[in-house]
């Protein structure tokens, strides 16, 4: 669905002129799916590779001990079973669940029940509760902060990753370059795109009459029939006052909704030493570089088929850990930056089998979304404990302010089965385009009918 295809004058204002990502994406990698996914279709259309992971878990505990693969995979299976139970519980009993209840609390309850009836040993309980922390790598913050009441809104992320689901998640081993080229081709060719331009305010007449005034940095004012705001949720939360008038229900929804702090650090090595036969792992975490002993999850790019296989470990960080890293490396360049990242991450990758002191990383790539003003200093929306009306909050922002001709699009306005995903952001934009086009048709039809009535009166 394209506005320019319907002969509508379309102007896109963007802070950056980067329409495509670098060779390894610093943004999204996962393509979450519980059904039809436009990104998967675009990937197939453009020849963008999609990888489906085979479940293989290498787990190292907090003391640096390598857990037996059979034990680790069993614990992972139990984690996913509890996540499935939590989704169902949230779907069917959301109205009854206390807003303060967390997903981690549900894990504790289920593990305690299983232990009491002999279905889990204390060792298994410890492993499952520890591995439940991996949920932070999906939503960008601690599992203790994940709302149980609104966990059903994360079904796309939770459900699609489960290997037994009919639509398992995919991972893009390269980047979105071809997809971005495909979706940006029409706007770049036929729309008016203003790069390196920052929107500072949007003001609509109180009576709902057009046009809507948009002011950019430098004080330039531009006027439009309709405006679609596609900024991240974090930016909206920091700049609510820039949209005037902002409906009180939407202002409340923006304030109430939460977003994560998901970051990525890629570490490239000369060889994939971790593919060696398992050996005893080294001792536990280094308290001098990681006193909080944050748990991290990483994936191996060596698992990709050729020609995408690389000797890279991708670490996901979230919450306070992400804040610590991005705050520490802010402003660092070159060797100083690499030195800090090595000191922090070496206690993790050095616990993998096959590691020796000769396994020196070639390079690092660390994202800094928490330092990015235009990303809203974070990642994408999530649903944290304390939210009282999360589903309605999403619906309020999604509906926008059509009377003032102001709309919102992005992953935080997506259908419930696409929240927090690239596909959800894409779908939300298409839905808004359809609404604007339909409104134009209705206005045109109304104007035509009115003209015909006036003409009949004259005769």
XYZ file of C-alpha atoms in Angstrom:
459
model
C 0.000 0.000 0.000
C 1.627 3.254 -1.136
C 0.301 6.787 -0.769
C 2.114 7.906 -3.925
C 0.425 5.118 -5.894
C -2.885 6.813 -5.107
C -1.748 10.175 -6.466
C -1.234 11.682 -3.027
C 1.634 14.115 -2.497
C 3.881 12.340 0.017
C 6.734 13.939 1.962
C 9.000 11.942 4.269
C 11.085 13.745 6.880
C 13.997 11.747 8.304
C 16.783 12.655 10.693
C 19.282 10.316 8.981
C 20.122 9.730 5.331
C 20.959 6.069 5.976
C 18.265 4.126 4.123
C 20.069 0.809 4.394
C 22.014 -0.946 7.171
C 25.658 -1.925 7.311
C 26.858 -5.421 6.342
C 25.839 -6.788 9.744
C 22.662 -5.187 11.002
C 22.879 -3.177 14.186
C 19.093 -3.260 14.330
C 16.747 -6.211 14.066
C 17.901 -9.720 13.151
C 14.921 -11.827 14.169
C 11.805 -12.116 12.042
C 9.088 -13.128 14.493
C 6.012 -14.837 13.146
C 2.810 -16.515 14.280
C 1.324 -16.479 10.785
C 1.661 -14.419 7.589
C 4.644 -12.104 7.816
C 5.278 -9.410 5.177
C 8.989 -9.324 6.011
C 9.359 -13.026 5.219
C 7.600 -12.428 1.904
C 9.878 -9.469 1.153
C 12.917 -11.555 2.078
C 11.874 -14.259 -0.367
C 11.128 -11.674 -3.049
C 14.511 -9.951 -2.677
C 16.643 -13.029 -2.094
C 17.447 -12.080 1.502
C 18.548 -15.249 3.333
C 16.500 -16.577 6.255
C 17.926 -18.964 8.807
C 15.973 -21.193 11.182
C 17.957 -22.182 14.231
C 18.237 -25.761 15.325
C 17.920 -25.987 19.084
C 21.375 -26.594 20.511
C 22.199 -25.140 23.898
C 25.605 -24.589 25.438
C 25.121 -23.445 29.020
C 27.733 -22.210 31.472
C 26.634 -21.522 35.035
C 27.651 -18.584 37.232
C 30.619 -20.477 38.594
C 32.014 -21.136 35.125
C 30.928 -24.784 34.988
C 29.822 -26.176 31.638
C 26.415 -27.824 32.040
C 25.925 -31.192 30.337
C 24.124 -30.647 26.988
C 21.336 -33.072 27.904
C 20.716 -31.223 31.158
C 20.867 -27.803 29.499
C 18.455 -28.795 26.716
C 16.036 -30.293 29.209
C 16.075 -27.085 31.256
C 15.515 -25.029 28.092
C 12.553 -27.221 27.177
C 11.100 -26.643 30.648
C 11.590 -22.894 30.269
C 9.619 -22.856 27.010
C 6.891 -25.008 28.530
C 6.444 -22.513 31.367
C 6.462 -19.617 28.895
C 3.659 -21.354 26.975
C 1.724 -21.795 30.218
C 2.268 -18.139 31.094
C 0.962 -16.986 27.709
C -2.174 -19.094 28.104
C -2.669 -17.910 31.677
C -2.299 -14.283 30.575
C -4.695 -14.731 27.650
C -7.450 -16.392 29.632
C -7.156 -14.664 33.005
C -5.678 -11.257 32.277
C -8.562 -9.439 33.958
C -7.905 -11.293 37.221
C -4.124 -10.905 37.302
C -2.632 -8.245 39.568
C -0.815 -5.563 37.495
C 2.142 -6.007 39.859
C 2.503 -9.723 39.017
C 5.634 -10.546 37.010
C 6.550 -13.319 34.622
C 9.390 -14.304 36.958
C 6.903 -14.713 39.789
C 4.963 -17.120 37.564
C 8.176 -19.066 36.933
C 8.799 -19.309 40.661
C 5.270 -20.559 41.319
C 5.369 -23.167 38.548
C 8.812 -24.404 39.557
C 7.769 -24.671 43.198
C 4.695 -26.709 42.246
C 6.755 -29.002 40.037
C 9.301 -29.480 42.817
C 6.626 -30.202 45.430
C 5.052 -32.928 43.295
C 8.386 -34.433 42.289
C 8.391 -33.356 38.642
C 11.508 -31.203 39.060
C 14.590 -31.564 41.206
C 16.066 -28.609 43.090
C 18.926 -28.626 40.574
C 16.412 -28.315 37.729
C 14.565 -25.532 39.532
C 17.798 -23.555 39.843
C 18.652 -24.060 36.171
C 15.160 -23.138 34.937
C 14.958 -19.998 37.077
C 18.420 -19.002 35.914
C 17.595 -19.616 32.256
C 14.342 -17.659 32.595
C 16.586 -14.588 32.650
C 17.076 -15.086 28.915
C 13.661 -13.475 28.407
C 15.405 -10.149 28.788
C 17.168 -10.750 25.460
C 13.753 -10.744 23.767
C 12.084 -7.715 25.340
C 15.066 -5.673 26.457
C 14.687 -5.764 30.234
C 14.705 -8.129 33.215
C 12.200 -10.972 33.421
C 11.270 -9.619 36.864
C 9.889 -6.530 35.097
C 7.817 -8.426 32.499
C 4.104 -8.020 33.199
C 2.269 -11.319 33.594
C -1.075 -9.568 33.153
C -0.100 -8.389 29.672
C 2.270 -11.180 28.743
C -0.198 -12.223 26.037
C 0.851 -9.101 24.117
C 4.299 -10.716 23.711
C 2.830 -13.835 22.082
C 4.411 -13.060 18.720
C 7.912 -13.000 20.224
C 7.390 -15.943 22.575
C 5.362 -18.109 20.248
C 7.343 -17.708 17.067
C 10.649 -18.648 18.713
C 9.283 -21.988 19.894
C 10.588 -24.608 17.499
C 7.365 -26.664 17.617
C 5.173 -23.799 16.423
C 3.920 -23.972 12.786
C 5.584 -20.616 12.005
C 9.009 -20.679 13.681
C 11.022 -17.486 13.875
C 13.698 -16.747 11.314
C 17.022 -14.996 11.648
C 18.518 -12.837 8.888
C 22.234 -13.778 8.765
C 23.143 -10.776 6.606
C 21.107 -7.575 6.772
C 17.973 -5.783 5.573
C 19.798 -4.056 2.703
C 17.801 -5.676 -0.126
C 14.524 -5.377 1.768
C 15.193 -1.699 2.501
C 16.025 -1.095 -1.152
C 12.748 -2.712 -2.156
C 10.464 -0.834 0.252
C 12.240 2.515 -0.217
C 12.322 2.392 -4.028
C 8.942 4.066 -4.575
C 9.336 6.814 -1.933
C 12.844 7.665 -3.135
C 11.726 7.797 -6.752
C 8.365 9.508 -6.430
C 8.034 11.170 -3.029
C 9.728 14.229 -1.572
C 12.170 12.918 1.045
C 13.886 15.413 3.348
C 16.958 13.839 4.925
C 18.971 15.248 7.837
C 15.878 17.086 9.022
C 14.576 17.022 12.580
C 10.944 17.573 13.411
C 10.572 19.825 16.444
C 6.797 20.283 16.690
C 3.460 19.412 15.130
C 0.471 21.677 15.607
C -3.047 21.059 14.356
C -5.899 23.594 14.429
C -8.193 22.927 17.404
C -11.243 22.882 15.133
C -9.767 20.004 13.128
C -9.432 22.019 9.943
C -6.493 21.457 7.629
C -3.640 22.056 7.189
C -1.467 20.692 10.008
C 1.693 22.667 10.712
C 5.020 20.840 11.119
C 8.070 22.774 12.288
C 11.578 21.475 11.693
C 14.935 22.415 13.163
C 15.855 25.879 12.014
C 12.286 27.069 12.462
C 11.002 26.142 9.016
C 7.224 25.575 8.968
C 5.575 23.192 6.529
C 1.876 22.436 6.123
C 0.217 19.105 5.400
C -3.250 17.593 5.101
C -2.221 14.607 7.264
C 0.849 13.726 9.300
C 2.021 10.224 10.280
C 4.466 10.141 13.210
C 6.726 7.082 12.983
C 9.212 7.906 15.738
C 10.078 5.216 18.318
C 8.052 5.039 21.517
C 11.017 6.261 23.578
C 11.194 9.454 21.508
C 7.441 10.003 21.912
C 7.733 9.654 25.678
C 10.397 12.373 25.744
C 8.660 14.732 23.300
C 4.949 14.500 24.010
C 4.756 18.274 24.366
C 5.904 18.705 20.757
C 2.534 17.423 19.473
C -0.237 19.961 19.949
C -2.973 19.291 20.765
C -2.232 15.783 22.054
C -5.367 13.933 23.097
C -5.269 13.206 26.870
C -5.908 9.475 26.322
C -2.985 9.222 23.908
C -0.764 11.269 26.237
C -1.659 8.885 29.054
C -0.969 5.844 26.861
C 2.449 7.145 25.792
C 3.368 7.822 29.411
C 2.138 4.410 30.559
C 3.775 2.229 27.906
C 7.288 0.976 28.479
C 10.203 0.134 26.206
C 13.311 -1.942 26.530
C 17.058 -1.419 26.565
C 18.234 -4.104 24.181
C 21.746 -3.821 22.779
C 24.010 -6.079 20.741
C 27.730 -6.680 20.779
C 29.325 -8.693 17.992
C 32.754 -10.198 18.595
C 34.674 -11.646 15.651
C 37.479 -14.193 16.146
C 40.075 -15.726 13.814
C 38.452 -19.133 14.314
C 35.266 -20.509 15.830
C 37.063 -22.046 18.800
C 33.763 -22.813 20.559
C 32.999 -25.483 17.969
C 35.640 -27.659 19.640
C 34.650 -30.710 21.643
C 33.312 -29.622 25.066
C 35.891 -29.377 27.804
C 35.804 -28.145 31.372
C 35.002 -24.456 31.478
C 37.091 -21.902 33.306
C 36.300 -20.371 36.690
C 33.413 -17.954 37.305
C 32.773 -14.312 36.447
C 35.363 -11.593 36.913
C 34.001 -9.458 39.762
C 36.211 -6.522 38.788
C 34.596 -6.021 35.353
C 31.179 -7.497 36.058
C 30.328 -7.207 39.776
C 26.592 -7.590 39.041
C 27.238 -10.954 37.329
C 24.773 -10.244 34.550
C 23.610 -13.302 32.627
C 24.064 -13.000 28.859
C 22.927 -14.985 25.852
C 24.867 -15.232 22.614
C 24.378 -16.894 19.249
C 27.051 -18.230 16.941
C 27.240 -17.005 13.351
C 29.330 -20.089 12.635
C 26.043 -22.029 12.617
C 24.973 -20.340 9.381
C 25.411 -22.189 6.095
C 27.941 -20.920 3.575
C 28.442 -18.236 2.363
C 27.067 -16.589 5.518
C 29.126 -18.512 8.064
C 31.413 -16.306 10.133
C 33.491 -16.651 13.283
C 31.273 -14.247 15.200
C 29.518 -14.419 18.546
C 26.548 -12.095 18.895
C 25.866 -11.140 22.515
C 22.516 -9.680 23.547
C 22.485 -7.353 26.539
C 19.496 -5.764 28.196
C 18.312 -3.576 31.048
C 20.891 -2.259 33.484
C 23.631 -4.237 31.754
C 22.977 -2.374 28.496
C 22.931 0.945 30.320
C 26.256 0.102 31.982
C 27.902 -0.829 28.686
C 26.590 2.069 26.598
C 27.400 4.568 29.338
C 30.925 3.187 29.648
C 31.780 3.153 25.930
C 30.108 6.458 25.066
C 32.693 8.636 23.380
C 35.348 5.898 23.311
C 36.990 5.228 19.954
C 39.429 2.738 18.491
C 41.646 0.762 20.850
C 40.200 2.338 23.980
C 36.716 1.176 23.017
C 37.892 -2.318 22.056
C 39.882 -2.597 25.292
C 36.832 -1.842 27.417
C 34.659 -4.304 25.496
C 37.306 -7.012 25.770
C 37.624 -6.551 29.523
C 33.860 -6.866 29.922
C 33.147 -9.741 27.527
C 36.263 -11.892 27.873
C 35.002 -13.410 31.147
C 32.021 -14.657 29.100
C 33.506 -15.990 25.875
C 36.564 -17.378 27.683
C 34.230 -19.859 29.425
C 33.329 -21.494 26.127
C 34.979 -24.784 25.174
C 38.166 -24.589 23.155
C 39.171 -21.156 24.405
C 42.853 -20.365 24.884
C 44.710 -17.119 25.469
C 45.515 -17.078 21.738
C 41.809 -16.592 20.872
C 42.124 -12.830 20.596
C 39.136 -11.063 18.981
C 39.729 -9.403 15.632
C 37.112 -6.689 16.124
C 34.029 -5.601 18.035
C 30.792 -3.964 16.962
C 28.617 -2.612 19.774
C 25.300 -0.842 19.375
C 24.466 2.247 21.409
C 20.698 2.660 21.112
C 20.571 3.792 24.732
C 22.739 6.751 23.699
C 20.700 7.532 20.586
C 18.318 10.450 20.996
C 16.356 9.587 17.878
C 15.911 5.982 18.966
C 14.401 7.311 22.169
C 17.436 6.096 24.167
C 16.285 2.498 24.037
C 14.880 -0.220 21.846
C 11.263 -1.256 21.261
C 8.087 -1.432 23.308
C 7.526 -4.008 26.016
C 4.975 -4.484 28.781
C 6.266 -4.106 32.288
C 4.746 -4.698 35.693
C 2.459 -1.935 36.902
C 0.744 -1.270 33.580
C -2.988 -1.141 34.246
C -4.471 -0.899 30.745
C -1.726 -1.845 28.289
C -3.928 -3.263 25.515
C -6.096 -0.139 25.456
C -2.967 2.033 25.561
C -1.764 0.408 22.338
C -5.188 0.815 20.741
C -5.358 4.497 21.709
C -2.032 5.345 20.050
C -2.883 3.137 17.084
C -6.156 5.014 16.552
C -4.347 8.340 16.628
C -6.123 11.656 16.205
C -7.924 11.447 12.857
C -10.023 14.513 13.720
C -6.762 16.511 13.882
C -5.311 14.541 10.922
C -2.438 13.216 13.061
C -1.626 9.498 13.041
C 0.997 7.251 14.630
C 2.789 4.243 13.126
C 5.533 1.943 14.341
C 5.994 -1.317 16.207
C 4.277 0.174 19.278
C 1.066 0.682 17.255
C 1.107 -2.690 15.504
C -1.618 -5.327 15.712
C -1.301 -7.323 18.934
C 0.391 -10.202 17.094
C 3.147 -7.905 15.800
C 4.067 -5.617 18.690
C 7.790 -5.068 19.096
C 8.652 -6.443 15.649
C 9.788 -5.173 12.254
C 6.792 -6.850 10.628
C 4.508 -5.069 13.080
C 6.039 -1.702 12.231
C 5.670 -2.405 8.516
C 2.051 -3.515 8.914
C 1.171 -0.478 11.030
C 2.408 1.823 8.253
C 0.328 0.028 5.637
C -2.784 0.235 7.803
C -2.353 3.981 8.307
C -1.836 4.461 4.566
C -5.105 2.630 3.910
C -6.925 4.793 6.460
C -5.659 8.023 4.906
C -6.541 6.854 1.394
C -10.007 5.783 2.528
C -10.540 9.129 4.272
C -9.579 10.904 1.053
C -12.079 8.815 -0.900
C -14.854 9.537 1.573
C -14.056 13.258 1.546
C -14.021 13.292 -2.228
C -17.324 11.390 -2.387
C -18.913 13.721 0.158
C -17.732 16.777 -1.759
C -19.087 15.325 -5.000
C -22.494 14.525 -3.437
C -22.698 18.020 -1.983
C -21.879 19.562 -5.355
C -24.573 17.488 -7.042
C -27.136 18.612 -4.469
C -26.165 22.261 -4.989
C -26.448 21.799 -8.742
C -29.897 20.234 -8.377
C -30.997 23.153 -6.201
C -29.884 25.634 -8.851
C -32.025 23.846 -11.428
